[in-house]
Amino acid sequence: LPAGTVTSSTFYDEIYSYMMELMEPFLCGLRPNAGFQCLALLICHYLLRNPTGYDSRIRVVFKRLSVIVLSYEISKQNAIPSCSTYDTDNNSRENAAVTEKMAMLKFDALERSVAQKLLS
C-alpha cells in the first residue's frame, strides 16, 4: 500500500478508539448494568416521541452506541481489557471481537424486547 493509505480495519480501529476516548468519562460514571437500562429508555423514548418511526439510519446509530456502551460494561464485568487499550496483541483483538459480538447480541435482544412491549 502507498504511504498514507488507510485500510478499512485500520480506519475502523481509529474511529472506535476515538469514540471510546470521547465516551470513557461518561461510561466510567455508570453504575453496573445502568448502560443497558439507559439504552432501553433511550430507544423507548425515541420510538414514543418520533412519529416517523425507526428506520435503518437511526438503527445504525443506536446499534453503534449500544455496542460501545455494552462492550464497555461486558469488559468491566468479565475483566476483559478495555477496548480503549486496543493493542496489536492477538488475544486482546480476540477478546474485543468476542465482547463486541456479545454486545451486538444484547442489543438485538433489547431491540426485540422493546418492540414486543410497545406492540403489545
mmCIF file of N, CA and C in Angstrom:
data_model
loop_
_atom_site.group_PDB
_atom_site.id
_atom_site.type_symbol
_atom_site.label_atom_id
_atom_site.label_comp_id
_atom_site.label_asym_id
_atom_site.label_seq_id
_atom_site.Cartn_x
_atom_site.Cartn_y
_atom_site.Cartn_z
ATOM 1 N N LEU A 1 0.832 -1.185 0.000
ATOM 2 C CA LEU A 1 0.000 0.000 0.000
ATOM 3 C C LEU A 1 0.879 1.253 0.000
ATOM 4 N N PRO A 2 0.459 2.264 -0.714
ATOM 5 C CA PRO A 2 1.218 3.516 -0.701
ATOM 6 C C PRO A 2 1.169 4.161 0.686
ATOM 7 N N ALA A 3 2.172 4.966 0.957
ATOM 8 C CA ALA A 3 2.213 5.660 2.248
ATOM 9 C C ALA A 3 0.978 6.530 2.400
ATOM 10 N N GLY A 4 0.390 6.518 3.582
ATOM 11 C CA GLY A 4 -0.786 7.331 3.861
ATOM 12 C C GLY A 4 -2.103 6.657 3.530
ATOM 13 N N THR A 5 -2.050 5.452 2.945
ATOM 14 C CA THR A 5 -3.274 4.735 2.625
ATOM 15 C C THR A 5 -3.830 4.109 3.894
ATOM 16 N N VAL A 6 -5.114 4.282 4.093
ATOM 17 C CA VAL A 6 -5.762 3.759 5.290
ATOM 18 C C VAL A 6 -6.598 2.550 4.890
ATOM 19 N N THR A 7 -6.319 1.413 5.517
ATOM 20 C CA THR A 7 -7.152 0.236 5.254
ATOM 21 C C THR A 7 -8.421 0.352 6.068
ATOM 22 N N SER A 8 -9.440 -0.379 5.682
ATOM 23 C CA SER A 8 -10.726 -0.269 6.366
ATOM 24 C C SER A 8 -10.631 -0.694 7.823
ATOM 25 N N SER A 9 -9.855 -1.756 8.126
ATOM 26 C CA SER A 9 -9.755 -2.185 9.520
ATOM 27 C C SER A 9 -8.983 -1.175 10.357
ATOM 28 N N THR A 10 -7.962 -0.561 9.769
ATOM 29 C CA THR A 10 -7.214 0.466 10.485
ATOM 30 C C THR A 10 -8.104 1.673 10.748
ATOM 31 N N PHE A 11 -8.858 2.064 9.748
ATOM 32 C CA PHE A 11 -9.769 3.190 9.898
ATOM 33 C C PHE A 11 -10.801 2.888 10.980
ATOM 34 N N TYR A 12 -11.371 1.677 10.959
ATOM 35 C CA TYR A 12 -12.349 1.274 11.963
ATOM 36 C C TYR A 12 -11.727 1.316 13.355
ATOM 37 N N ASP A 13 -10.517 0.795 13.492
ATOM 38 C CA ASP A 13 -9.834 0.802 14.794
ATOM 39 C C ASP A 13 -9.618 2.224 15.296
ATOM 40 N N GLU A 14 -9.238 3.122 14.398
ATOM 41 C CA GLU A 14 -9.003 4.510 14.788
ATOM 42 C C GLU A 14 -10.301 5.193 15.210
ATOM 43 N N ILE A 15 -11.368 4.991 14.449
ATOM 44 C CA ILE A 15 -12.665 5.589 14.784
ATOM 45 C C ILE A 15 -13.164 5.026 16.112
ATOM 46 N N TYR A 16 -13.062 3.708 16.282
ATOM 47 C CA TYR A 16 -13.517 3.067 17.515
ATOM 48 C C TYR A 16 -12.736 3.596 18.717
ATOM 49 N N SER A 17 -11.427 3.693 18.574
ATOM 50 C CA SER A 17 -10.599 4.210 19.665
ATOM 51 C C SER A 17 -10.973 5.657 19.996
ATOM 52 N N TYR A 18 -11.206 6.456 18.973
ATOM 53 C CA TYR A 18 -11.589 7.856 19.180
ATOM 54 C C TYR A 18 -12.934 7.940 19.908
ATOM 55 N N MET A 19 -13.905 7.131 19.469
ATOM 56 C CA MET A 19 -15.216 7.140 20.124
ATOM 57 C C MET A 19 -15.108 6.686 21.579
ATOM 58 N N MET A 20 -14.281 5.682 21.831
ATOM 59 C CA MET A 20 -14.106 5.218 23.209
ATOM 60 C C MET A 20 -13.464 6.306 24.070
ATOM 61 N N GLU A 21 -12.499 7.029 23.525
ATOM 62 C CA GLU A 21 -11.874 8.120 24.270
ATOM 63 C C GLU A 21 -12.898 9.188 24.633
ATOM 64 N N LEU A 22 -13.785 9.513 23.696
ATOM 65 C CA LEU A 22 -14.822 10.510 23.958
ATOM 66 C C LEU A 22 -15.814 10.044 25.017
ATOM 67 N N MET A 23 -16.163 8.784 24.974
ATOM 68 C CA MET A 23 -17.221 8.273 25.843
ATOM 69 C C MET A 23 -16.729 7.742 27.184
ATOM 70 N N GLU A 24 -15.447 7.451 27.291
ATOM 71 C CA GLU A 24 -14.918 6.819 28.501
ATOM 72 C C GLU A 24 -15.268 7.559 29.797
ATOM 73 N N PRO A 25 -15.159 8.893 29.867
ATOM 74 C CA PRO A 25 -15.523 9.564 31.127
ATOM 75 C C PRO A 25 -16.986 9.327 31.520
ATOM 76 N N PHE A 26 -17.869 9.258 30.527
ATOM 77 C CA PHE A 26 -19.280 9.030 30.803
ATOM 78 C C PHE A 26 -19.540 7.574 31.183
ATOM 79 N N LEU A 27 -18.843 6.670 30.513
ATOM 80 C CA LEU A 27 -19.019 5.246 30.795
ATOM 81 C C LEU A 27 -18.515 4.887 32.188
ATOM 82 N N CYS A 28 -17.422 5.510 32.596
ATOM 83 C CA CYS A 28 -16.864 5.224 33.920
ATOM 84 C C CYS A 28 -17.817 5.645 35.030
ATOM 85 N N GLY A 29 -18.669 6.627 34.759
ATOM 86 C CA GLY A 29 -19.608 7.114 35.764
ATOM 87 C C GLY A 29 -20.872 6.282 35.895
ATOM 88 N N LEU A 30 -21.065 5.315 34.996
ATOM 89 C CA LEU A 30 -22.270 4.490 35.056
ATOM 90 C C LEU A 30 -22.160 3.410 36.132
ATOM 91 N N ARG A 31 -23.281 3.178 36.796
ATOM 92 C CA ARG A 31 -23.347 2.039 37.709
ATOM 93 C C ARG A 31 -23.356 0.762 36.879
ATOM 94 N N PRO A 32 -23.001 -0.381 37.473
ATOM 95 C CA PRO A 32 -23.078 -1.641 36.727
ATOM 96 C C PRO A 32 -24.491 -1.875 36.197
ATOM 97 N N ASN A 33 -24.581 -2.278 34.943
ATOM 98 C CA ASN A 33 -25.828 -2.563 34.224
ATOM 99 C C ASN A 33 -26.695 -1.328 33.952
ATOM 100 N N ALA A 34 -26.255 -0.165 34.323
ATOM 101 C CA ALA A 34 -27.033 1.044 34.051
ATOM 102 C C ALA A 34 -27.017 1.385 32.569
ATOM 103 N N GLY A 35 -25.986 0.996 31.870
ATOM 104 C CA GLY A 35 -25.905 1.275 30.438
ATOM 105 C C GLY A 35 -27.030 0.610 29.671
ATOM 106 N N PHE A 36 -27.326 -0.624 30.012
ATOM 107 C CA PHE A 36 -28.419 -1.351 29.360
ATOM 108 C C PHE A 36 -29.745 -0.657 29.614
ATOM 109 N N GLN A 37 -29.961 -0.240 30.848
ATOM 110 C CA GLN A 37 -31.201 0.453 31.199
ATOM 111 C C GLN A 37 -31.309 1.794 30.480
ATOM 112 N N CYS A 38 -30.211 2.523 30.406
ATOM 113 C CA CYS A 38 -30.213 3.817 29.700
ATOM 114 C C CYS A 38 -30.504 3.632 28.217
ATOM 115 N N LEU A 39 -29.921 2.604 27.615
ATOM 116 C CA LEU A 39 -30.178 2.339 26.198
ATOM 117 C C LEU A 39 -31.635 1.972 25.966
ATOM 118 N N ALA A 40 -32.207 1.171 26.853
ATOM 119 C CA ALA A 40 -33.622 0.790 26.722
ATOM 120 C C ALA A 40 -34.510 2.029 26.811
ATOM 121 N N LEU A 41 -34.229 2.900 27.762
ATOM 122 C CA LEU A 41 -35.011 4.125 27.902
ATOM 123 C C LEU A 41 -34.838 5.046 26.689
ATOM 124 N N LEU A 42 -33.625 5.138 26.179
ATOM 125 C CA LEU A 42 -33.356 5.975 25.014
ATOM 126 C C LEU A 42 -34.145 5.483 23.802
ATOM 127 N N ILE A 43 -34.126 4.187 23.556
ATOM 128 C CA ILE A 43 -34.848 3.631 22.405
ATOM 129 C C ILE A 43 -36.354 3.809 22.580
ATOM 130 N N CYS A 44 -36.863 3.498 23.768
ATOM 131 C CA CYS A 44 -38.301 3.679 24.022
ATOM 132 C C CYS A 44 -38.713 5.140 23.847
ATOM 133 N N HIS A 45 -37.932 6.026 24.416
ATOM 134 C CA HIS A 45 -38.227 7.460 24.312
ATOM 135 C C HIS A 45 -38.256 7.889 22.848
ATOM 136 N N TYR A 46 -37.258 7.467 22.090
ATOM 137 C CA TYR A 46 -37.209 7.841 20.683
ATOM 138 C C TYR A 46 -38.441 7.322 19.942
ATOM 139 N N LEU A 47 -38.781 6.067 20.154
ATOM 140 C CA LEU A 47 -39.910 5.466 19.433
ATOM 141 C C LEU A 47 -41.246 6.095 19.823
ATOM 142 N N LEU A 48 -41.390 6.467 21.078
ATOM 143 C CA LEU A 48 -42.650 7.058 21.522
ATOM 144 C C LEU A 48 -42.794 8.522 21.104
ATOM 145 N N ARG A 49 -41.687 9.211 20.929
ATOM 146 C CA ARG A 49 -41.729 10.642 20.618
ATOM 147 C C ARG A 49 -41.601 10.969 19.129
ATOM 148 N N ASN A 50 -41.087 10.045 18.344
ATOM 149 C CA ASN A 50 -40.823 10.336 16.944
ATOM 150 C C ASN A 50 -41.899 9.713 16.058
ATOM 151 N N PRO A 51 -42.693 10.531 15.388
ATOM 152 C CA PRO A 51 -43.778 9.999 14.563
ATOM 153 C C PRO A 51 -43.296 9.293 13.286
ATOM 154 N N THR A 52 -42.064 9.556 12.859
ATOM 155 C CA THR A 52 -41.574 8.936 11.621
ATOM 156 C C THR A 52 -41.098 7.509 11.830
ATOM 157 N N GLY A 53 -40.893 7.102 13.062
ATOM 158 C CA GLY A 53 -40.518 5.714 13.329
ATOM 159 C C GLY A 53 -39.028 5.481 13.423
ATOM 160 N N TYR A 54 -38.665 4.259 13.162
ATOM 161 C CA TYR A 54 -37.333 3.716 13.424
ATOM 162 C C TYR A 54 -36.815 3.117 12.127
ATOM 163 N N ASP A 55 -36.039 3.879 11.357
ATOM 164 C CA ASP A 55 -35.530 3.347 10.103
ATOM 165 C C ASP A 55 -34.084 2.883 10.264
ATOM 166 N N SER A 56 -33.518 2.400 9.178
ATOM 167 C CA SER A 56 -32.182 1.803 9.254
ATOM 168 C C SER A 56 -31.101 2.815 9.643
ATOM 169 N N ARG A 57 -31.276 4.081 9.273
ATOM 170 C CA ARG A 57 -30.275 5.093 9.636
ATOM 171 C C ARG A 57 -30.220 5.287 11.140
ATOM 172 N N ILE A 58 -31.383 5.334 11.763
ATOM 173 C CA ILE A 58 -31.447 5.501 13.215
ATOM 174 C C ILE A 58 -30.947 4.230 13.911
ATOM 175 N N ARG A 59 -31.319 3.083 13.347
ATOM 176 C CA ARG A 59 -30.903 1.810 13.939
ATOM 177 C C ARG A 59 -29.375 1.679 13.964
ATOM 178 N N VAL A 60 -28.706 2.116 12.902
ATOM 179 C CA VAL A 60 -27.247 2.045 12.845
ATOM 180 C C VAL A 60 -26.627 2.871 13.968
ATOM 181 N N VAL A 61 -27.156 4.054 14.189
ATOM 182 C CA VAL A 61 -26.635 4.922 15.252
ATOM 183 C C VAL A 61 -26.872 4.293 16.624
ATOM 184 N N PHE A 62 -28.097 3.819 16.859
ATOM 185 C CA PHE A 62 -28.399 3.177 18.141
ATOM 186 C C PHE A 62 -27.541 1.926 18.348
ATOM 187 N N LYS A 63 -27.347 1.164 17.289
ATOM 188 C CA LYS A 63 -26.563 -0.065 17.420
ATOM 189 C C LYS A 63 -25.109 0.248 17.742
ATOM 190 N N ARG A 64 -24.511 1.231 17.054
ATOM 191 C CA ARG A 64 -23.112 1.578 17.330
ATOM 192 C C ARG A 64 -22.960 2.074 18.763
ATOM 193 N N LEU A 65 -23.861 2.958 19.190
ATOM 194 C CA LEU A 65 -23.821 3.454 20.561
ATOM 195 C C LEU A 65 -23.988 2.303 21.549
ATOM 196 N N SER A 66 -24.933 1.436 21.281
ATOM 197 C CA SER A 66 -25.191 0.302 22.171
ATOM 198 C C SER A 66 -23.998 -0.635 22.256
ATOM 199 N N VAL A 67 -23.371 -0.904 21.117
ATOM 200 C CA VAL A 67 -22.211 -1.798 21.127
ATOM 201 C C VAL A 67 -21.079 -1.192 21.955
ATOM 202 N N ILE A 68 -20.887 0.096 21.846
ATOM 203 C CA ILE A 68 -19.834 0.746 22.637
ATOM 204 C C ILE A 68 -20.153 0.661 24.123
ATOM 205 N N VAL A 69 -21.374 1.020 24.499
ATOM 206 C CA VAL A 69 -21.755 1.023 25.917
ATOM 207 C C VAL A 69 -21.755 -0.397 26.476
ATOM 208 N N LEU A 70 -22.375 -1.322 25.764
ATOM 209 C CA LEU A 70 -22.473 -2.693 26.263
ATOM 210 C C LEU A 70 -21.124 -3.404 26.253
ATOM 211 N N SER A 71 -20.277 -3.130 25.264
ATOM 212 C CA SER A 71 -18.929 -3.709 25.249
ATOM 213 C C SER A 71 -18.138 -3.246 26.466
ATOM 214 N N TYR A 72 -18.293 -1.987 26.785
ATOM 215 C CA TYR A 72 -17.607 -1.444 27.957
ATOM 216 C C TYR A 72 -18.081 -2.156 29.224
ATOM 217 N N GLU A 73 -19.403 -2.312 29.362
ATOM 218 C CA GLU A 73 -19.947 -2.996 30.538
ATOM 219 C C GLU A 73 -19.495 -4.445 30.609
ATOM 220 N N ILE A 74 -19.542 -5.138 29.483
ATOM 221 C CA ILE A 74 -19.148 -6.545 29.454
ATOM 222 C C ILE A 74 -17.675 -6.688 29.801
ATOM 223 N N SER A 75 -16.846 -5.813 29.252
ATOM 224 C CA SER A 75 -15.412 -5.907 29.528
ATOM 225 C C SER A 75 -15.116 -5.645 31.006
ATOM 226 N N LYS A 76 -15.874 -4.751 31.630
ATOM 227 C CA LYS A 76 -15.678 -4.490 33.063
ATOM 228 C C LYS A 76 -16.163 -5.657 33.910
ATOM 229 N N GLN A 77 -17.285 -6.263 33.522
ATOM 230 C CA GLN A 77 -17.830 -7.394 34.283
ATOM 231 C C GLN A 77 -16.946 -8.626 34.164
ATOM 232 N N ASN A 78 -16.394 -8.856 32.975
ATOM 233 C CA ASN A 78 -15.615 -10.069 32.732
ATOM 234 C C ASN A 78 -14.121 -9.861 32.862
ATOM 235 N N ALA A 79 -13.722 -8.677 33.272
ATOM 236 C CA ALA A 79 -12.303 -8.329 33.428
ATOM 237 C C ALA A 79 -11.522 -8.532 32.135
ATOM 238 N N ILE A 80 -12.195 -8.269 30.994
ATOM 239 C CA ILE A 80 -11.513 -8.282 29.705
ATOM 240 C C ILE A 80 -10.907 -6.900 29.537
ATOM 241 N N PRO A 81 -9.675 -6.808 29.046
ATOM 242 C CA PRO A 81 -9.077 -5.480 28.878
ATOM 243 C C PRO A 81 -9.964 -4.572 28.045
ATOM 244 N N SER A 82 -10.042 -3.310 28.456
ATOM 245 C CA SER A 82 -10.897 -2.336 27.758
ATOM 246 C C SER A 82 -10.461 -2.167 26.322
ATOM 247 N N CYS A 83 -11.436 -1.929 25.464
ATOM 248 C CA CYS A 83 -11.139 -1.749 24.037
ATOM 249 C C CYS A 83 -10.358 -0.471 23.785
ATOM 250 N N SER A 84 -10.372 0.462 24.718
ATOM 251 C CA SER A 84 -9.616 1.693 24.509
ATOM 252 C C SER A 84 -8.116 1.440 24.626
ATOM 253 N N THR A 85 -7.728 0.328 25.244
ATOM 254 C CA THR A 85 -6.316 -0.033 25.329
ATOM 255 C C THR A 85 -6.002 -1.066 24.260
ATOM 256 N N TYR A 86 -6.603 -0.877 23.111
ATOM 257 C CA TYR A 86 -6.506 -1.783 21.985
ATOM 258 C C TYR A 86 -5.082 -1.812 21.486
ATOM 259 N N ASP A 87 -4.406 -2.951 21.580
ATOM 260 C CA ASP A 87 -3.066 -3.061 21.039
ATOM 261 C C ASP A 87 -3.045 -4.122 19.950
ATOM 262 N N THR A 88 -1.870 -4.456 19.461
ATOM 263 C CA THR A 88 -1.780 -5.385 18.344
ATOM 264 C C THR A 88 -1.750 -6.833 18.795
ATOM 265 N N ASP A 89 -1.826 -7.094 20.068
ATOM 266 C CA ASP A 89 -1.815 -8.453 20.580
ATOM 267 C C ASP A 89 -3.061 -9.206 20.101
ATOM 268 N N ASN A 90 -2.870 -10.412 19.611
ATOM 269 C CA ASN A 90 -3.993 -11.211 19.098
ATOM 270 C C ASN A 90 -5.032 -11.493 20.162
ATOM 271 N N ASN A 91 -4.615 -11.749 21.399
ATOM 272 C CA ASN A 91 -5.575 -12.051 22.462
ATOM 273 C C ASN A 91 -6.503 -10.872 22.725
ATOM 274 N N SER A 92 -5.962 -9.666 22.746
ATOM 275 C CA SER A 92 -6.816 -8.518 23.010
ATOM 276 C C SER A 92 -7.772 -8.279 21.839
ATOM 277 N N ARG A 93 -7.317 -8.529 20.623
ATOM 278 C CA ARG A 93 -8.207 -8.404 19.461
ATOM 279 C C ARG A 93 -9.314 -9.454 19.514
ATOM 280 N N GLU A 94 -8.959 -10.674 19.896
ATOM 281 C CA GLU A 94 -9.969 -11.731 20.022
ATOM 282 C C GLU A 94 -10.955 -11.390 21.133
ATOM 283 N N ASN A 95 -10.451 -10.908 22.264
ATOM 284 C CA ASN A 95 -11.327 -10.518 23.372
ATOM 285 C C ASN A 95 -12.265 -9.391 22.943
ATOM 286 N N ALA A 96 -11.731 -8.413 22.217
ATOM 287 C CA ALA A 96 -12.557 -7.301 21.751
ATOM 288 C C ALA A 96 -13.622 -7.795 20.780
ATOM 289 N N ALA A 97 -13.263 -8.740 19.913
ATOM 290 C CA ALA A 97 -14.237 -9.281 18.952
ATOM 291 C C ALA A 97 -15.332 -10.055 19.669
ATOM 292 N N VAL A 98 -14.962 -10.846 20.664
ATOM 293 C CA VAL A 98 -15.951 -11.613 21.436
ATOM 294 C C VAL A 98 -16.858 -10.663 22.211
ATOM 295 N N THR A 99 -16.278 -9.660 22.824
ATOM 296 C CA THR A 99 -17.047 -8.679 23.582
ATOM 297 C C THR A 99 -18.013 -7.932 22.666
ATOM 298 N N GLU A 100 -17.538 -7.547 21.489
ATOM 299 C CA GLU A 100 -18.398 -6.826 20.551
ATOM 300 C C GLU A 100 -19.543 -7.716 20.076
ATOM 301 N N LYS A 101 -19.263 -8.979 19.835
ATOM 302 C CA LYS A 101 -20.312 -9.909 19.404
ATOM 303 C C LYS A 101 -21.363 -10.067 20.508
ATOM 304 N N MET A 102 -20.919 -10.195 21.755
ATOM 305 C CA MET A 102 -21.852 -10.302 22.881
ATOM 306 C C MET A 102 -22.697 -9.033 22.991
ATOM 307 N N ALA A 103 -22.078 -7.880 22.786
ATOM 308 C CA ALA A 103 -22.800 -6.608 22.858
ATOM 309 C C ALA A 103 -23.839 -6.514 21.739
ATOM 310 N N MET A 104 -23.497 -6.989 20.543
ATOM 311 C CA MET A 104 -24.463 -6.973 19.434
ATOM 312 C C MET A 104 -25.658 -7.871 19.736
ATOM 313 N N LEU A 105 -25.391 -9.031 20.314
ATOM 314 C CA LEU A 105 -26.484 -9.941 20.674
ATOM 315 C C LEU A 105 -27.385 -9.322 21.743
ATOM 316 N N LYS A 106 -26.772 -8.630 22.702
ATOM 317 C CA LYS A 106 -27.556 -7.950 23.740
ATOM 318 C C LYS A 106 -28.411 -6.842 23.143
ATOM 319 N N PHE A 107 -27.844 -6.103 22.182
ATOM 320 C CA PHE A 107 -28.605 -5.046 21.522
ATOM 321 C C PHE A 107 -29.790 -5.637 20.762
ATOM 322 N N ASP A 108 -29.554 -6.723 20.045
ATOM 323 C CA ASP A 108 -30.644 -7.365 19.306
ATOM 324 C C ASP A 108 -31.754 -7.820 20.245
ATOM 325 N N ALA A 109 -31.378 -8.380 21.390
ATOM 326 C CA ALA A 109 -32.370 -8.806 22.383
ATOM 327 C C ALA A 109 -33.116 -7.606 22.958
ATOM 328 N N LEU A 110 -32.404 -6.521 23.212
ATOM 329 C CA LEU A 110 -33.024 -5.299 23.709
ATOM 330 C C LEU A 110 -34.029 -4.758 22.694
ATOM 331 N N GLU A 111 -33.626 -4.735 21.455
ATOM 332 C CA GLU A 111 -34.492 -4.240 20.394
ATOM 333 C C GLU A 111 -35.783 -5.074 20.295
ATOM 334 N N ARG A 112 -35.640 -6.396 20.364
ATOM 335 C CA ARG A 112 -36.816 -7.274 20.325
ATOM 336 C C ARG A 112 -37.725 -7.038 21.523
ATOM 337 N N SER A 113 -37.138 -6.891 22.696
ATOM 338 C CA SER A 113 -37.933 -6.662 23.911
ATOM 339 C C SER A 113 -38.706 -5.358 23.843
ATOM 340 N N VAL A 114 -38.044 -4.304 23.385
ATOM 341 C CA VAL A 114 -38.717 -3.008 23.263
ATOM 342 C C VAL A 114 -39.867 -3.103 22.272
ATOM 343 N N ALA A 115 -39.630 -3.758 21.153
ATOM 344 C CA ALA A 115 -40.666 -3.913 20.135
ATOM 345 C C ALA A 115 -41.857 -4.692 20.686
ATOM 346 N N GLN A 116 -41.587 -5.760 21.406
ATOM 347 C CA GLN A 116 -42.690 -6.562 21.996
ATOM 348 C C GLN A 116 -43.502 -5.749 22.993
ATOM 349 N N LYS A 117 -42.820 -4.986 23.828
ATOM 350 C CA LYS A 117 -43.516 -4.177 24.832
ATOM 351 C C LYS A 117 -44.360 -3.090 24.180
ATOM 352 N N LEU A 118 -43.808 -2.429 23.174
ATOM 353 C CA LEU A 118 -44.539 -1.335 22.541
ATOM 354 C C LEU A 118 -45.685 -1.811 21.652
ATOM 355 N N LEU A 119 -45.544 -2.996 21.092
ATOM 356 C CA LEU A 119 -46.576 -3.516 20.193
ATOM 357 C C LEU A 119 -47.668 -4.293 20.915
ATOM 358 N N SER A 120 -47.436 -4.635 22.172
ATOM 359 C CA SER A 120 -48.462 -5.401 22.893
ATOM 360 C C SER A 120 -49.452 -4.505 23.601
#
